[in-house]
Amino acid sequence: MSDTRTQSAADEAVPRIHIRYVGEEPSTLEYIEHGIEEEGVPWRTHAVEEDEDSPDEPSRELAFRAASESGLKIGIGIDRDARHTLHHARLPPEEPVQRARVETDSQARAVGANAARLAKRMPLEPIEEDSENRERE
Amino acid sequence: MEYIAGVDIGNSSTEVALVRNNDGYEFVATSLFRTTGLKGTVKNVPGVVNALERAAETAGISVDEIDRILLNEAAPVIGDVAMETITETVITESTMIGHDPSTPGGAGLGTGTVVEITTDRDTLTDEPSVIVVVPATVDFADAAGTINEWVEQGIDIQGAIVQKDDAVLINNRIDREIPIVDEVGKIEEIPRGQPAAVEVATGGSGQTIDQLSNPYGLATLFELSSEETQKIIPVSRALVGNKSAVVIKTPAGDVEERTIPAGSLTVIGEGGNSVSIDIDQGADEIMAHVEEHWPIADIRGERGSNIGGMLSRAREQMGEVTGQELSEINIRDIMAVDTLVPQKVEGSVASEHSMETAVGLAAMVKTSELPMQQIADEVEDRLETAVTIQGIEANMAILGSLTTPGTDVPFAILDMGGGSTDAAYINETNEITSTHLAGAGDMVTMLIASELGVDRELAEGLKKYPVAKVETLFSIRHEDGTVTFLDEAVDSETFGRVVLLKDDGSLEPVGLDESVETVRRTRRQAKEKVFVTNAKRALRRISPTESTRYHSFVVMVGRSALDFEIPEMISDALAEYGIVCGRGNIRSTTGPRNAVATGLCLSYVGDRTEFDVTVPDGLAKSVGTTEIVGDSRS
């Protein structure tokens, strides 16, 4: 973890959506941020080093940790396989709000919009996956 | 041991009451199955057999052990509904549009000439002010860059119209605050080079636009004459309550609200008088003429109109049931209700809707031909049991309803079903009068469907169940504002939506943009327009003085009496007349259900094989607790 104690304390006080990803910055990040911004909700992004113990579903773990740290209790986790998970801190860790392999810009934007809509208590959009992706999962 | 079954074939459900005679009569089972086929036809037989089997099973006997089956003498009543839209807003050459995206950008009001963002800047130097149009092909960052550039070079950009959902993104990247409306689908249809106004409400939630929704505001912005101002009223009216809007003026364009010829109805009274009413006169006018010509011999609709089609459809259906010539089948009642229907505005740019006025109509056709004997024969064949056609439906319903604790003659019943509202009154000397009126549950469904713009299936759900809003992953807010917390999180598809609260406690998301308040108001208004109106109408018909006020006691029975709010609405409305009105509780056990089936059994008890219009004194008194014991197994 690169951030300091004081920073996380301050972050928890400010209601923001947290985005957490592992390794290099994912290409989808920019579009996720656009999705959140268009809905008018604040957010912060956080890069983490690869976890040594490498959990089975890193994006879910990342999302839950992000949600737990978020003042809005909403987190997005992105792993190296482009799996994106939207999570809420009050949900059981193994039951995220939405989970999908995201490849297109519009899917990524929908992930961001949904995180913001969760904060605004508005209906979520379905995140359409290509049939090809679904088969691979 | 003797078993007797009363069977009531209704429009939507077939009900059975089963009586055992073992040195005294006792109700042993009640059952319900959906009516198969159209009421009053041989196709009802499978439903009858199924309902009997269910009742037998509850009583722990085989269906063969039933010694006698009693059928009601049901005159088939067919109710049908139709809607006729009578106004239409037409925007020729796409002049003026309104739009309300969820996340507009910026704030304020801007006017200027419509200019594409990709235009060469040098051609714009003469424009005093401009509104830029950003098509989907232009990235929001590029659009914001261009806007900043142009503003820096002295072009007065007053607002933006954006195709994608990018308004906030653009607003966050420009140096000047302008109103930005986005998600304008058919952006290519916006006429370039024309004056336009864009407005986004300032401040937080709850604020709405105030210039473009005001006809004089529009007149000020576009320098309209009084004649032109009159024409844009449909536009300003359609924009009331919006958080944002765009209005574009073209010289050739025009908006008008016109009346569609909706056809006419001819009401023929039994006295031979007839009157023709244009449907576009509205529901009040139609109903006034119906009341004036009561009792009605027939009603005819103009060919080619929806209403005319509906009336002939009802006639044809009845013809099939009874085998009568169409010319012999008469429409005996209609009910008209004024309503509003959302219609796509002709020539709109972003699929705007306007609320058009419409008239909903329910018709009722009744026949004196009784095809019951065919059903009786068929049931007798299938089950090898003696079948008796025992009595007229209204009389049986009265008799069954008398088992509701606290009732006594004289009193009236209101039988509210799907296709028709029926009523019967029994006076001190046990004479019964009855009536069938058009308009019941199906009409309510139609009104909800058309006013909210949903399909029939969803409208049926919206009629039957209260709605709530899923506010957080763990809580829902009900219609009355109370909040329920859930043990488990809702599905992501349900979050943030309006849901139906089903009887089993499950939440069914409704694909509907309306608020809980709108759904509730629409639903309650539809029920009130149909059931409260018809309750008063029916009670007036069956009173000897033709006055609703005549009645003292009214018992509500039938499917719609099970509704979660209709009985209280009617009780409330009738309380004004000093009428005691409540939901029936047949045999103290079955609620408003099973009145006719129970009545059939009661009328047979004591070896009465015939039952005429009068209720024998002894029987009316005998019901309730003495001879007939309450259903112990329901």
Short mmCIF file of N, CA and C in Angstrom, two decimals, chain A residues 30-31 33-35 37-40 87-88 90-92 95-98 109 114 117-126, chain B residues 102-105 140 164-170 172-173 182 469-474 485 488-490 492-493 495-497:
data_model
loop_
_atom_site.label_atom_id
_atom_site.label_comp_id
_atom_site.label_asym_id
_atom_site.label_seq_id
_atom_site.Cartn_x
_atom_site.Cartn_y
_atom_site.Cartn_z
N GLU A 30 -9.88 5.54 -17.91
CA GLU A 30 -10.29 6.86 -18.37
C GLU A 30 -11.82 6.92 -18.60
N TYR A 31 -12.35 5.85 -19.20
CA TYR A 31 -13.77 5.84 -19.53
C TYR A 31 -14.64 5.62 -18.30
N GLU A 33 -13.88 6.80 -15.44
CA GLU A 33 -13.88 8.12 -14.80
C GLU A 33 -14.86 9.06 -15.51
N HIS A 34 -14.93 8.97 -16.84
CA HIS A 34 -15.91 9.80 -17.58
C HIS A 34 -17.33 9.46 -17.14
N GLY A 35 -17.56 8.17 -16.97
CA GLY A 35 -18.90 7.73 -16.56
C GLY A 35 -19.28 8.32 -15.21
N GLU A 37 -17.90 11.01 -13.79
CA GLU A 37 -17.91 12.48 -13.88
C GLU A 37 -19.22 13.00 -14.47
N GLU A 38 -19.69 12.33 -15.53
CA GLU A 38 -20.92 12.78 -16.18
C GLU A 38 -22.10 12.75 -15.19
N GLU A 39 -22.05 11.80 -14.25
CA GLU A 39 -23.12 11.70 -13.27
C GLU A 39 -22.90 12.66 -12.09
N GLY A 40 -21.74 13.33 -12.09
CA GLY A 40 -21.50 14.36 -11.08
C GLY A 40 -21.17 13.85 -9.69
N HIS A 87 -18.69 -2.84 -6.33
CA HIS A 87 -19.02 -3.39 -5.01
C HIS A 87 -19.53 -2.32 -4.06
N HIS A 88 -20.26 -2.78 -3.05
CA HIS A 88 -20.75 -1.90 -1.99
C HIS A 88 -20.30 -2.50 -0.67
N ARG A 90 -21.46 -2.59 2.21
CA ARG A 90 -22.43 -3.24 3.10
C ARG A 90 -22.84 -4.61 2.58
N LEU A 91 -22.42 -4.95 1.37
CA LEU A 91 -22.76 -6.27 0.82
C LEU A 91 -21.75 -7.30 1.31
N PRO A 92 -22.14 -8.57 1.32
CA PRO A 92 -21.16 -9.60 1.65
C PRO A 92 -20.03 -9.56 0.61
N GLU A 95 -20.49 -11.22 -2.75
CA GLU A 95 -21.65 -10.89 -3.59
C GLU A 95 -21.60 -9.44 -4.06
N PRO A 96 -20.83 -9.17 -5.09
CA PRO A 96 -20.72 -7.80 -5.57
C PRO A 96 -22.01 -7.34 -6.28
N VAL A 97 -22.09 -6.04 -6.56
CA VAL A 97 -23.27 -5.50 -7.25
C VAL A 97 -23.27 -5.96 -8.71
N GLN A 98 -22.13 -5.76 -9.37
CA GLN A 98 -22.02 -6.16 -10.78
C GLN A 98 -20.60 -6.63 -11.03
N ARG A 109 -17.54 2.92 -19.52
CA ARG A 109 -18.26 4.11 -19.10
C ARG A 109 -19.50 3.72 -18.29
N ASN A 114 -22.63 3.41 -13.43
CA ASN A 114 -23.36 2.61 -12.46
C ASN A 114 -22.89 2.86 -11.03
N ARG A 117 -24.46 5.99 -10.15
CA ARG A 117 -25.91 5.84 -9.99
C ARG A 117 -26.23 5.13 -8.68
N LEU A 118 -25.36 4.24 -8.27
CA LEU A 118 -25.53 3.56 -6.99
C LEU A 118 -25.52 4.61 -5.87
N ALA A 119 -24.60 5.58 -6.01
CA ALA A 119 -24.51 6.64 -5.01
C ALA A 119 -25.74 7.55 -5.07
N LYS A 120 -26.27 7.75 -6.28
CA LYS A 120 -27.39 8.66 -6.47
C LYS A 120 -28.75 7.97 -6.35
N ARG A 121 -28.73 6.68 -6.04
CA ARG A 121 -29.96 5.88 -5.88
C ARG A 121 -30.78 5.86 -7.15
N MET A 122 -30.07 5.73 -8.27
CA MET A 122 -30.77 5.66 -9.55
C MET A 122 -30.58 4.27 -10.14
N PRO A 123 -31.52 3.84 -11.00
CA PRO A 123 -31.42 2.49 -11.59
C PRO A 123 -30.09 2.31 -12.35
N LEU A 124 -29.55 1.10 -12.28
CA LEU A 124 -28.29 0.80 -12.95
C LEU A 124 -28.54 0.34 -14.38
N GLU A 125 -27.54 0.55 -15.24
CA GLU A 125 -27.64 0.03 -16.61
C GLU A 125 -27.03 -1.36 -16.62
N PRO A 126 -27.56 -2.26 -17.45
CA PRO A 126 -26.90 -3.55 -17.58
C PRO A 126 -25.58 -3.36 -18.33
N SER B 102 -31.17 12.99 -18.06
CA SER B 102 -30.97 12.88 -16.60
C SER B 102 -29.83 13.75 -16.10
N THR B 103 -28.82 13.96 -16.94
CA THR B 103 -27.69 14.79 -16.47
C THR B 103 -27.33 15.87 -17.49
N PRO B 104 -28.10 16.98 -17.51
CA PRO B 104 -27.70 18.11 -18.35
C PRO B 104 -26.48 18.78 -17.70
N GLY B 105 -25.86 19.69 -18.45
CA GLY B 105 -24.69 20.35 -17.88
C GLY B 105 -24.90 21.84 -17.78
N PHE B 140 -16.07 14.60 -26.53
CA PHE B 140 -16.43 15.71 -25.65
C PHE B 140 -15.24 16.63 -25.35
N LYS B 164 -24.53 12.79 -27.48
CA LYS B 164 -24.22 11.75 -26.49
C LYS B 164 -24.49 12.27 -25.07
N ASP B 165 -24.32 11.38 -24.09
CA ASP B 165 -24.53 11.76 -22.69
C ASP B 165 -23.25 12.37 -22.16
N ASP B 166 -22.92 13.59 -22.65
CA ASP B 166 -21.62 14.19 -22.35
C ASP B 166 -21.72 15.58 -21.74
N ALA B 167 -22.92 16.04 -21.38
CA ALA B 167 -23.09 17.45 -21.00
C ALA B 167 -22.22 17.85 -19.82
N VAL B 168 -22.19 17.03 -18.77
CA VAL B 168 -21.42 17.40 -17.58
C VAL B 168 -19.93 17.39 -17.90
N LEU B 169 -19.50 16.39 -18.70
CA LEU B 169 -18.10 16.30 -19.08
C LEU B 169 -17.65 17.55 -19.82
N ILE B 170 -18.50 18.01 -20.74
CA ILE B 170 -18.15 19.22 -21.50
C ILE B 170 -18.13 20.42 -20.56
N ASN B 172 -17.56 20.59 -17.45
CA ASN B 172 -16.40 20.61 -16.56
C ASN B 172 -15.12 21.04 -17.26
N ARG B 173 -15.13 21.06 -18.59
CA ARG B 173 -13.90 21.36 -19.32
C ARG B 173 -13.94 22.70 -20.05
N ASP B 182 -28.08 17.31 -23.29
CA ASP B 182 -27.49 16.20 -24.02
C ASP B 182 -28.51 15.09 -24.30
N LYS B 469 -40.34 2.19 -3.95
CA LYS B 469 -39.11 2.56 -4.62
C LYS B 469 -37.95 1.94 -3.86
N VAL B 470 -37.07 1.26 -4.58
CA VAL B 470 -35.88 0.70 -3.94
C VAL B 470 -34.89 1.84 -3.77
N GLU B 471 -34.70 2.25 -2.54
CA GLU B 471 -33.90 3.46 -2.30
C GLU B 471 -32.43 3.16 -2.09
N THR B 472 -32.15 2.10 -1.35
CA THR B 472 -30.76 1.69 -1.16
C THR B 472 -30.72 0.19 -1.42
N LEU B 473 -29.54 -0.39 -1.32
CA LEU B 473 -29.43 -1.84 -1.55
C LEU B 473 -30.21 -2.61 -0.50
N PHE B 474 -30.50 -1.94 0.63
CA PHE B 474 -31.13 -2.66 1.73
C PHE B 474 -32.46 -2.05 2.18
N PHE B 485 -36.69 -1.97 5.89
CA PHE B 485 -35.32 -2.45 5.69
C PHE B 485 -35.35 -3.94 5.38
N GLU B 488 -31.74 -8.98 3.10
CA GLU B 488 -30.76 -9.23 2.05
C GLU B 488 -30.76 -8.10 1.05
N ALA B 489 -29.61 -7.87 0.43
CA ALA B 489 -29.52 -6.79 -0.55
C ALA B 489 -30.39 -7.12 -1.77
N VAL B 490 -30.94 -6.08 -2.41
CA VAL B 490 -31.72 -6.30 -3.62
C VAL B 490 -30.77 -6.59 -4.79
N SER B 492 -29.04 -6.09 -8.46
CA SER B 492 -28.61 -4.84 -9.09
C SER B 492 -29.65 -4.36 -10.11
N GLU B 493 -30.45 -5.28 -10.69
CA GLU B 493 -31.47 -4.85 -11.67
C GLU B 493 -32.63 -4.14 -10.98
N PHE B 495 -32.28 -2.27 -8.11
CA PHE B 495 -31.82 -1.08 -7.40
C PHE B 495 -32.28 0.21 -8.08
N GLY B 496 -32.78 1.14 -7.26
CA GLY B 496 -33.15 2.45 -7.76
C GLY B 496 -34.46 2.49 -8.52
N ARG B 497 -35.12 1.34 -8.66
CA ARG B 497 -36.32 1.29 -9.50
C ARG B 497 -37.61 1.28 -8.68
#
